[in-house]
Short mmCIF file of C-alpha atoms and ligand atoms in Angstrom, two decimals:
data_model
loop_
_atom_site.label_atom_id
_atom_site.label_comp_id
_atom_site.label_asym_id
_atom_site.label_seq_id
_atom_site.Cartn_x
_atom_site.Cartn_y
_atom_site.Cartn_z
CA UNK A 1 69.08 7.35 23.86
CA UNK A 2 65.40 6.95 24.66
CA UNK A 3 62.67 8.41 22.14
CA UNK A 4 59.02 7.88 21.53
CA UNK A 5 57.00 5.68 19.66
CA UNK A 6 54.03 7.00 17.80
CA UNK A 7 51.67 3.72 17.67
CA UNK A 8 48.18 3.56 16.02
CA UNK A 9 49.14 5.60 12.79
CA UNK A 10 48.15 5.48 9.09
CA UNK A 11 51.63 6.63 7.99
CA UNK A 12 51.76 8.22 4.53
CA UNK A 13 55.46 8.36 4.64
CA UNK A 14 55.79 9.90 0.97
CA UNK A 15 59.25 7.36 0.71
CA UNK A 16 57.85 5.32 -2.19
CA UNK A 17 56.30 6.06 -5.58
CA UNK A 18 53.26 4.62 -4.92
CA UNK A 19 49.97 5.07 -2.95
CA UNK A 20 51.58 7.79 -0.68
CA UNK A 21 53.68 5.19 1.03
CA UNK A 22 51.12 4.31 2.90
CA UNK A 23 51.47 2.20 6.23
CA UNK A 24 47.86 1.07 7.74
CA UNK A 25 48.63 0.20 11.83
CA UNK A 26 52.12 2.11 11.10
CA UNK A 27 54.23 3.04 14.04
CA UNK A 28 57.25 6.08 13.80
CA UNK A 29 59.78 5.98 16.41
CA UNK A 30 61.10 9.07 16.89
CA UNK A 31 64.62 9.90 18.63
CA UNK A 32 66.56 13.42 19.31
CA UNK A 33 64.77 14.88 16.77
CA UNK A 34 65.16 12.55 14.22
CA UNK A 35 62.94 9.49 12.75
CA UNK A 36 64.63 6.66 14.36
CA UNK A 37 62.31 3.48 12.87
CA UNK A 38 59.23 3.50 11.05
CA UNK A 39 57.33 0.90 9.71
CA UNK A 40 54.45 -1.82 10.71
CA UNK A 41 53.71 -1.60 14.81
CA UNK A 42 54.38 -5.39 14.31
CA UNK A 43 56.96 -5.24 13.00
CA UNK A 44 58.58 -2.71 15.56
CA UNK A 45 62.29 -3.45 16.97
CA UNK A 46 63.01 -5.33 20.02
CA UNK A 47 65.49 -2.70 21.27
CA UNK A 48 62.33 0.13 21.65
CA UNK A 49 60.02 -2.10 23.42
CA UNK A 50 60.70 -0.31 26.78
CA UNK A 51 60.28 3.06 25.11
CA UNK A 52 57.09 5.24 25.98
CA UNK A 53 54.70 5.03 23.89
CA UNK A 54 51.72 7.31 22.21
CA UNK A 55 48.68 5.68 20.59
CA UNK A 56 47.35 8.15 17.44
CA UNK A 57 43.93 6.22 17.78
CA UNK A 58 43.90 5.45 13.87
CA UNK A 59 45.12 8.87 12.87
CA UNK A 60 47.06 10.20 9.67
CA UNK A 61 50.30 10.89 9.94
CA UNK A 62 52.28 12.64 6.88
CA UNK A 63 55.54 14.23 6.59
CA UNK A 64 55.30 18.21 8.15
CA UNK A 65 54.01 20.29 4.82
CA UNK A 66 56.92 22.16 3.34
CA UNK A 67 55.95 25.59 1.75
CA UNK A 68 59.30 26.16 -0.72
CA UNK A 69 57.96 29.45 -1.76
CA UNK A 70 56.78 32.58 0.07
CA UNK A 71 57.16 36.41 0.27
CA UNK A 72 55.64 36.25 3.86
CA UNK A 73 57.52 39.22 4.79
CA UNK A 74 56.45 42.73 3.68
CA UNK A 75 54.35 46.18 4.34
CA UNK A 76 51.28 47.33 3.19
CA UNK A 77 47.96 46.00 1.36
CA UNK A 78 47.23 45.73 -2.15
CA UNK A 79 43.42 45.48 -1.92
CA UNK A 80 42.97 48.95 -4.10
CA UNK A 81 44.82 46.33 -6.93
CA UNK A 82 42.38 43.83 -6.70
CA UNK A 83 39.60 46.25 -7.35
CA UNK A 84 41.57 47.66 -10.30
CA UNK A 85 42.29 44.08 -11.58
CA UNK A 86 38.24 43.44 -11.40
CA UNK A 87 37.29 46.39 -13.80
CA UNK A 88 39.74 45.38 -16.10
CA UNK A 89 43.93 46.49 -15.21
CA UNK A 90 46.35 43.50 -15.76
CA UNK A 91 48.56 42.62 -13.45
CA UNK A 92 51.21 43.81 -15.89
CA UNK A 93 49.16 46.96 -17.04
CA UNK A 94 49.84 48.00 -12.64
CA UNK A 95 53.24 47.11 -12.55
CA UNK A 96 53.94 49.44 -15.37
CA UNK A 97 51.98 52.33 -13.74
CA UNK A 98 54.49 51.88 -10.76
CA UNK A 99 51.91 50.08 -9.14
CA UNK A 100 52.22 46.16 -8.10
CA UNK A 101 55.75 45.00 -6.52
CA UNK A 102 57.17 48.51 -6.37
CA UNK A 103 53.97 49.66 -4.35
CA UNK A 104 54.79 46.64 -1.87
CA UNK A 105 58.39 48.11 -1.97
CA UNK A 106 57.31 51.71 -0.64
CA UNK A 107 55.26 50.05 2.24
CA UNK A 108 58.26 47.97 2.97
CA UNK A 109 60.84 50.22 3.33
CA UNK A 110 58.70 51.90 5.75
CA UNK A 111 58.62 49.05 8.37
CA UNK A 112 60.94 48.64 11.48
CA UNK A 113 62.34 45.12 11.69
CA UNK A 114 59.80 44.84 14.51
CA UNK A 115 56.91 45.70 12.58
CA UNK A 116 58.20 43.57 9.68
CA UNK A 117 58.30 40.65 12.06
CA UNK A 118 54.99 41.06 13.70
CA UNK A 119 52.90 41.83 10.23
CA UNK A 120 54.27 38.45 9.53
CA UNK A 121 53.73 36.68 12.06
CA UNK A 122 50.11 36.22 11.73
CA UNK A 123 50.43 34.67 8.28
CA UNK A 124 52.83 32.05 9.29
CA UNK A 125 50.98 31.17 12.05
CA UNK A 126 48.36 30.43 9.22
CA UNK A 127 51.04 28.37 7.59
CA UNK A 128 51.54 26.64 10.69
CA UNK A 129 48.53 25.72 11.76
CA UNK A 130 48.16 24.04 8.43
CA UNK A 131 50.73 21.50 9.45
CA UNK A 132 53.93 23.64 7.88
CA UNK A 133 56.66 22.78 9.24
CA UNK A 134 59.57 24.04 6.59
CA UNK A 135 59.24 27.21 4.91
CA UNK A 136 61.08 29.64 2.25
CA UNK A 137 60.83 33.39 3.07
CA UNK A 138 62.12 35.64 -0.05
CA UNK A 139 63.42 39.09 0.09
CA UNK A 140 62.28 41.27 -2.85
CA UNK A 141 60.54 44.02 -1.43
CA UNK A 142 63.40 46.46 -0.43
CA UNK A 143 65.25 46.92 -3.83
CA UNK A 144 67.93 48.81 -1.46
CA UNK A 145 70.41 47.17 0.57
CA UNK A 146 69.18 47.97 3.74
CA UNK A 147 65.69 47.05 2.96
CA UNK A 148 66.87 43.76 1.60
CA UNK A 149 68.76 42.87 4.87
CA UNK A 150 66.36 43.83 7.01
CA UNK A 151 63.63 41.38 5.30
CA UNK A 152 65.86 38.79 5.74
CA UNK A 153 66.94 39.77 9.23
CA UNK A 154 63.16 39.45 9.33
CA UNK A 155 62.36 36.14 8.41
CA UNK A 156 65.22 34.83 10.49
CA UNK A 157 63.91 36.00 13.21
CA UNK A 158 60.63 34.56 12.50
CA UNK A 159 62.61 31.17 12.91
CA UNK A 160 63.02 31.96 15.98
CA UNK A 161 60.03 33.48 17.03
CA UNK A 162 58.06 29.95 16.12
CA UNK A 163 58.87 26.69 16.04
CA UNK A 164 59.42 26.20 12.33
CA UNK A 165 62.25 26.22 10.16
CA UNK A 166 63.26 29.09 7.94
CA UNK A 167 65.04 29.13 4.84
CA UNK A 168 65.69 32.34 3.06
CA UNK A 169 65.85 33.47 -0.71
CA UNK A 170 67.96 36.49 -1.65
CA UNK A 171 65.47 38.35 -4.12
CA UNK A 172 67.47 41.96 -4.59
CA UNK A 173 66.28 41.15 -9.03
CA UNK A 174 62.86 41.27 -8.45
CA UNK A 175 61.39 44.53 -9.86
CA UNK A 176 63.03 48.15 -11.12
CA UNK A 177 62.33 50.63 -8.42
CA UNK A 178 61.70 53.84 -9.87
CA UNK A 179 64.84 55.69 -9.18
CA UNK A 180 66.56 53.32 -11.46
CA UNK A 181 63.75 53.61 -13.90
CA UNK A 182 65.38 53.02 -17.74
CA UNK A 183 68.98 51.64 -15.53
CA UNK A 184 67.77 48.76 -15.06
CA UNK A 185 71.39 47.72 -15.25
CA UNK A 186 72.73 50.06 -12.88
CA UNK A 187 70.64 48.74 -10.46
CA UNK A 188 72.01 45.10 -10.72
CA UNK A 189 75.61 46.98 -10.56
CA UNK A 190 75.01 49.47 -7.99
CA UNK A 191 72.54 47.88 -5.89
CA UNK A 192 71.80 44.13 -6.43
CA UNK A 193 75.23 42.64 -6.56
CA UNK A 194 76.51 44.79 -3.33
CA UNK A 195 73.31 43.38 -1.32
CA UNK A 196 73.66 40.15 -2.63
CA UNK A 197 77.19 39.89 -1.29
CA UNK A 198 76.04 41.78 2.23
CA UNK A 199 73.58 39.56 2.84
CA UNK A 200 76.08 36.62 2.31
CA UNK A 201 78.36 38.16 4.26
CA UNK A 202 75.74 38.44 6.83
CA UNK A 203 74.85 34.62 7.02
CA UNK A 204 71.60 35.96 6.00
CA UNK A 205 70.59 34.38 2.48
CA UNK A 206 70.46 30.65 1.73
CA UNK A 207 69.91 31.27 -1.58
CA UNK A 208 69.36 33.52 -4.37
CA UNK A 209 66.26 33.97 -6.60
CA UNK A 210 65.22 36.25 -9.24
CA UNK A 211 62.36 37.66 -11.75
CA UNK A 212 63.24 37.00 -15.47
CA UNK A 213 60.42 38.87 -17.49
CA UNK A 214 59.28 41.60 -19.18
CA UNK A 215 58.45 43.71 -15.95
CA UNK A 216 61.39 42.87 -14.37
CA UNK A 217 64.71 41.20 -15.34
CA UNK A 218 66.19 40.02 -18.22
CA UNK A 219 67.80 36.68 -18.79
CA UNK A 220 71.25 38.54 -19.08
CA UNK A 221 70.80 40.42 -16.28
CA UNK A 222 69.84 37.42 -14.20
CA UNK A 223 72.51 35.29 -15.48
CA UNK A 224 74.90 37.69 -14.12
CA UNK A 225 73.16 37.80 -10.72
CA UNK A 226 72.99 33.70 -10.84
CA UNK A 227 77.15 34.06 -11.66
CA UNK A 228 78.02 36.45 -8.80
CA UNK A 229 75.42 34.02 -6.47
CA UNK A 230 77.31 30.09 -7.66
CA UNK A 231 80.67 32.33 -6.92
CA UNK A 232 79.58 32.43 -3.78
CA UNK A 233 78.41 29.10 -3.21
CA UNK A 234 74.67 29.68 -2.74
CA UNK A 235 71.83 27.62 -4.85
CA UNK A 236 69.82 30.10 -7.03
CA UNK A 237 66.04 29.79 -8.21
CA UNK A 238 63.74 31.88 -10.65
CA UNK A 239 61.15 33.23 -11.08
CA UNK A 240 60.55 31.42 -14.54
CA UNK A 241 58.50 32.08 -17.42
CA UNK A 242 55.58 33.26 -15.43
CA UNK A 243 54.13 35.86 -17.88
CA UNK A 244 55.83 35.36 -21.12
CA UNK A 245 58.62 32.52 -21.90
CA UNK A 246 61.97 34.18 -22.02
CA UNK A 247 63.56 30.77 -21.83
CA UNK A 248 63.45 31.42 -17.97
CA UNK A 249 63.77 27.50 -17.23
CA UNK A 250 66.64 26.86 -19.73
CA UNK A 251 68.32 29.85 -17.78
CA UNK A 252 67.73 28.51 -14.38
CA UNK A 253 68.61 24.96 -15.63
CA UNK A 254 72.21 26.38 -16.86
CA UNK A 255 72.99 27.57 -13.60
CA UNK A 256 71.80 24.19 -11.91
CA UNK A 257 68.93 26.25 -10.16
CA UNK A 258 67.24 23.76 -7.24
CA UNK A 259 63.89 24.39 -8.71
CA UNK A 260 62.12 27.16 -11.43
CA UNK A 261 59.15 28.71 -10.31
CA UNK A 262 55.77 29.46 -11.99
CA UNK A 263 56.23 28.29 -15.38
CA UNK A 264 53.11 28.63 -17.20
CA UNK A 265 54.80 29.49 -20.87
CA UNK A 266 57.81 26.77 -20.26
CA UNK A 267 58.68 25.50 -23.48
CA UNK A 268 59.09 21.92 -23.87
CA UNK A 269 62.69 22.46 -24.50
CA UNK A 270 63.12 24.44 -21.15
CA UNK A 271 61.19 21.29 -19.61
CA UNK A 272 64.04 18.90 -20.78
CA UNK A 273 66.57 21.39 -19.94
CA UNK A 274 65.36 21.01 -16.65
CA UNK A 275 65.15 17.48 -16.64
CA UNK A 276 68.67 17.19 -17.46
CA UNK A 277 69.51 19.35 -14.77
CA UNK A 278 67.65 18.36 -11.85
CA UNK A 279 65.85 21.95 -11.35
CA UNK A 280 62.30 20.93 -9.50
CA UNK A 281 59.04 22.45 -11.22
CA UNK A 282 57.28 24.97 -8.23
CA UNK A 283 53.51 25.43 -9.27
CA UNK A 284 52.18 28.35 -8.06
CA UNK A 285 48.73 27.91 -8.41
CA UNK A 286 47.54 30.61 -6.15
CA UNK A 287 49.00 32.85 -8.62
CA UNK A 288 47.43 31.77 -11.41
CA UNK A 289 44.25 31.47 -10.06
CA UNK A 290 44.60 35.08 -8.22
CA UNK A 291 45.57 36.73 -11.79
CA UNK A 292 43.44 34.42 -13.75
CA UNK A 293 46.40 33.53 -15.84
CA UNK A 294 44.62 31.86 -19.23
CA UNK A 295 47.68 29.38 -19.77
CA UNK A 296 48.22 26.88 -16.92
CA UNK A 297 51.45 25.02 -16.75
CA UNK A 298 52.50 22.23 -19.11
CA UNK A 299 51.88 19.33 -15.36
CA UNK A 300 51.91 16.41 -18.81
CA UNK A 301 55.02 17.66 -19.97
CA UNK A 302 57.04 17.90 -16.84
CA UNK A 303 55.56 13.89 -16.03
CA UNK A 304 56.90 12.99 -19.66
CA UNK A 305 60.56 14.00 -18.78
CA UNK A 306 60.28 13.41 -14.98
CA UNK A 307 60.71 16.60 -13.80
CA UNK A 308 59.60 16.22 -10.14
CA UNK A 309 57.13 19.04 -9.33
CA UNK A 310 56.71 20.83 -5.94
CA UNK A 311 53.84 23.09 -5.04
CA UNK A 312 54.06 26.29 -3.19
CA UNK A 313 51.18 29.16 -1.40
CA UNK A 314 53.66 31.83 -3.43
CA UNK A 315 52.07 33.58 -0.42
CA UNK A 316 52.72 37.86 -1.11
CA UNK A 317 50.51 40.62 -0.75
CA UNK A 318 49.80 40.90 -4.56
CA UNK A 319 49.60 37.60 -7.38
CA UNK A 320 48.42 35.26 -4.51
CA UNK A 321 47.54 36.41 -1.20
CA UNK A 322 46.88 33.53 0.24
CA UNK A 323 47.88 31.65 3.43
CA UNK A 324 46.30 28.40 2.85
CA UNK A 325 48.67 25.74 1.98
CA UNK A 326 45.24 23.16 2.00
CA UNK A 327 43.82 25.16 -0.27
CA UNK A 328 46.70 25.31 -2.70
CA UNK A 329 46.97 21.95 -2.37
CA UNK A 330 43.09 21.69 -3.69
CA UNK A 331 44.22 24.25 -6.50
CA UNK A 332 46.71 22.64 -7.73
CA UNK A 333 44.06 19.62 -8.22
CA UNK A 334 41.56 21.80 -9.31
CA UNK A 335 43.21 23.79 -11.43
CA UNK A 336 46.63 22.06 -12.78
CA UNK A 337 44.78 18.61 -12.73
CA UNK A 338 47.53 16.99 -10.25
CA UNK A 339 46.40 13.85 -8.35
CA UNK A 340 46.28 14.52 -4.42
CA UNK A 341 49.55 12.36 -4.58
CA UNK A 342 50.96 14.68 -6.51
CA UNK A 343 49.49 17.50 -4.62
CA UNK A 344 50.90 16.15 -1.44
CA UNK A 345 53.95 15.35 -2.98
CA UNK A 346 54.27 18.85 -4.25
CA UNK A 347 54.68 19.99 -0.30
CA UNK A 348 56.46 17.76 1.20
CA UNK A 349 59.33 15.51 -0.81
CA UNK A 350 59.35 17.55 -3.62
CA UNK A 351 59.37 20.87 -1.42
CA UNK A 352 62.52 19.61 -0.03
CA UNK A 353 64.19 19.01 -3.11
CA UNK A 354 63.32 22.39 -4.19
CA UNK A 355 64.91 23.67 -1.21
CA UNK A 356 67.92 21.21 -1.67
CA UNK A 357 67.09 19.49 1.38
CA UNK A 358 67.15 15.41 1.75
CA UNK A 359 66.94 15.37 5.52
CA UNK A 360 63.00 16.14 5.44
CA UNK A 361 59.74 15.68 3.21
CA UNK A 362 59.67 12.36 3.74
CA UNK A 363 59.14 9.99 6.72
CA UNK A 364 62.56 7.67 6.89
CA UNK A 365 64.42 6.25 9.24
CA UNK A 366 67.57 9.49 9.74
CA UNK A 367 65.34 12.22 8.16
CA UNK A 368 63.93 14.82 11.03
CA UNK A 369 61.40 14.14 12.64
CA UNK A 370 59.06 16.82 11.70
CA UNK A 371 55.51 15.20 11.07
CA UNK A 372 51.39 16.19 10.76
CA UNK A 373 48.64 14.12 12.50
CA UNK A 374 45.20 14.76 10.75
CA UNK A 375 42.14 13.99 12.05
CA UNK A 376 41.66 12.20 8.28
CA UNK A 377 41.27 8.71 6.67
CA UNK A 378 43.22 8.95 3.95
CA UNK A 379 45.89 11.37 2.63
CA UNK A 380 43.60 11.49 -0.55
CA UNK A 381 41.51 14.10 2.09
CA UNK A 382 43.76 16.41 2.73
CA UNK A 383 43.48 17.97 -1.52
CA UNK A 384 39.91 17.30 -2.10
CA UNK A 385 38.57 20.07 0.60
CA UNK A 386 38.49 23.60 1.34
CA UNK A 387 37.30 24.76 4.13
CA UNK A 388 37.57 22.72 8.49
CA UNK A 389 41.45 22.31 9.58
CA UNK A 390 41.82 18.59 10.08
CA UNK A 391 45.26 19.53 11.60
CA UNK A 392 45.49 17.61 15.31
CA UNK A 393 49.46 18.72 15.66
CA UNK A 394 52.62 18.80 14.43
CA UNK A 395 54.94 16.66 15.91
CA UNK A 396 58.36 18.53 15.58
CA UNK A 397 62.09 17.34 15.92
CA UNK A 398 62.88 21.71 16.13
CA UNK A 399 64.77 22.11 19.70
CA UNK A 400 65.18 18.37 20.46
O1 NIG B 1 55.81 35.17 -7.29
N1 NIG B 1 56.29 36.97 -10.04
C1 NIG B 1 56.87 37.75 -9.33
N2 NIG B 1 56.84 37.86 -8.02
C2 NIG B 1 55.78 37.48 -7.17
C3 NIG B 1 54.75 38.53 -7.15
C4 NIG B 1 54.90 39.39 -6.04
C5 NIG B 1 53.91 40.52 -6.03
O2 NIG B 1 53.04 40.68 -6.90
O3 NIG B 1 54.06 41.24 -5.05
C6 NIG B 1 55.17 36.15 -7.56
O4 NIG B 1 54.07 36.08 -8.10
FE1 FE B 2 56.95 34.44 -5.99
#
């Protein structure tokens, strides 16, 4: 089978622990979709000499950005909470008033599937035209079962509505919708569980997720959520220690959770518990900066017991509306001190892990061939801005 080789490249392929991987005068031969050879241009194979060929005049090449953590799909604004937030409301103090989550949840479960998918599609083409090439879309914002399926119908059809890949999150524990106020267990019973096995049923989850805090679930209810989801074969995540440390992480870790999420009051033993486990860190720092959380996760800690950490936009109309994954990527510099390696890292090999993918997030020979040419220097550019795309185009193996 003929490909293409893509000559003329500074290839950050992300494949090796140091200095991004880097390749100056790198080539990537790319075949059916996949990364066929990458490596030196001359060093390339005698077997692709005949194959066309594209010169990237000097250009950056990196892995397509993975965002592993989005509530891209729902209804409404939540503008009027921003305002309240500025003269003084906590985030908590507006969930508790029925505001926050559950007023996403009553603009949600007003939307068609067609008006789901079209409010969305503006923010992942956002995404996209930041180089994204992967993304997580969570339910969350139905908290009934046809609400739930419908967001997921939703972000499936996204998938095919742009040339990016989709992975969904099941998120039916993610706040207490008023009419089961006080029963909060009779809505994991009654309402959860069902949807959770519906939308399994329905091909329509690829994994399961939930909210373990004060506002929202509690690690017992979770676990049982997490024990219906593993009997069913899908991955689970959480929503971890966000807020408050419930021993979210040790939770998620139990249950061999691809990745806990948040995570600014981990403890250190939830840190090693993940370690042990495998469960990838997600910073959200979009979140944190959005709510001006005062305790930032422990980035020293998780480096201590090797806890690879992924970054995420945690893009939803509330904690982090936001649609940048460039300038989470500066965040997560700015803000969680995390080198640009790490940054970059965070969205693209790490990403995958937290999705449970080893097929992308890297650039190696077999993985897809999803990959970002910036108009850049040096990878170190793409976390130490805010503000021009240096985006050229994503080069994507989707269709071949
Ligand atoms: O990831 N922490 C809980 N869930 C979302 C918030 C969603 C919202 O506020 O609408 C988060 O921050
Ligand atoms: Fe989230």
């Amino acid at each position: 089978m003929t490909g293409q080789i893509l000559a003329g490249a500074r290839v950050a392929t992300l494949d090796s622990v140091q200095s991004y991987g880097l390749i100056d005068r790198g080539a990537v031969v790319v075949s059916g979709g996949r990364v066929d050879w990458v490596g030196p241009e001359c060093e390339l194979p005698g077997r692709v000499s005949g194959w066309p060929r594209r010169n990237l005049g000097g250009r950056l090449v990196t892995p397509g950005l993975i965002d592993c953590h989005t509530h891209l799909v729902y209804g409404g604004s939540r503008a009027r909470e921003f305002e309240m937030r500025l003269t003084g409301a906590s985030y908590e103090e507006i969930s508790r008033s029925g505001g926050g989550i559950m007023s996403t949840v009553q603009a949600t479960r007003g939307l068609s599937l067609e008006d789901l998918v079209a409010s969305a599609l503006p923010r992942l083409d956002a995404l996209i035209a930041e180089g994204v090439t992967t993304l997580e879309i969570k339910s969350g914002y139905g908290m009934d079962l046809d609400t739930e399926l419908r967001m997921l119908k939703a972000a499936r059809q996204l998938g095919e509505r742009r040339p990016v890949r989709v992975v969904t999150s099941f998120l039916g524990a993610h706040a207490i919708p008023d009419e089961f106020r006080d029963r909060s267990d009779a809505y994991i019973d009654t309402i959860c569980l069902p949807a959770l096995e519906a939308a399994h049923e329905a091909g329509l989850a690829d994994a399961v997720d939930g909210f373990c805090e004060g506002i929202a679930f509690s690690p017992s209810q979770i676990d049982r959520v997490f024990a219906r989801a593993r009997q069913l074969g899908l991955p689970v995540k959480l929503h971890a220690d966000q807020l408050s440390d419930l021993g979210g992480a040790a939770l998620a870790s139990r249950h061999a959770a691809l990745s806990a999420d948040h995570l600014e009051y981990v403890s250190e033993s939830g840190v090693k518990a993940m370690a042990k486990a495998g469960t990838v860190a997600v910073l959200l720092p979009g979140a944190y900066y959005t709510l001006r959380e005062p305790v930032a996760p422990p980035v020293s800690a998780f480096r201590d017991h090797g806890v690879p950490m992924a970054v995420a936009t945690d893009a939803n109309p509330g904690s982090s509306p936001i649609h940048s994954i460039l300038t989470i990527l500066n965040m997560a510099c700015t803000l969680f001190r995390l080198t640009p390696e790490e940054a970059l890292a965070g969205v693209t090999c790490h990403a995958a892990a937290a999705l449970g993918f080893r097929d992308r997030g890297r650039i190696r020979a077999g993985c897809l061939a999803d990959l970002a040419v910036w108009d850049l220097d040096h990878p170190r550019e793409l976390a130490c801005r805010i503000g021009p795309n240096p985006l050229v185009e994503r080069i994507s193996g989707i269709g071949s």
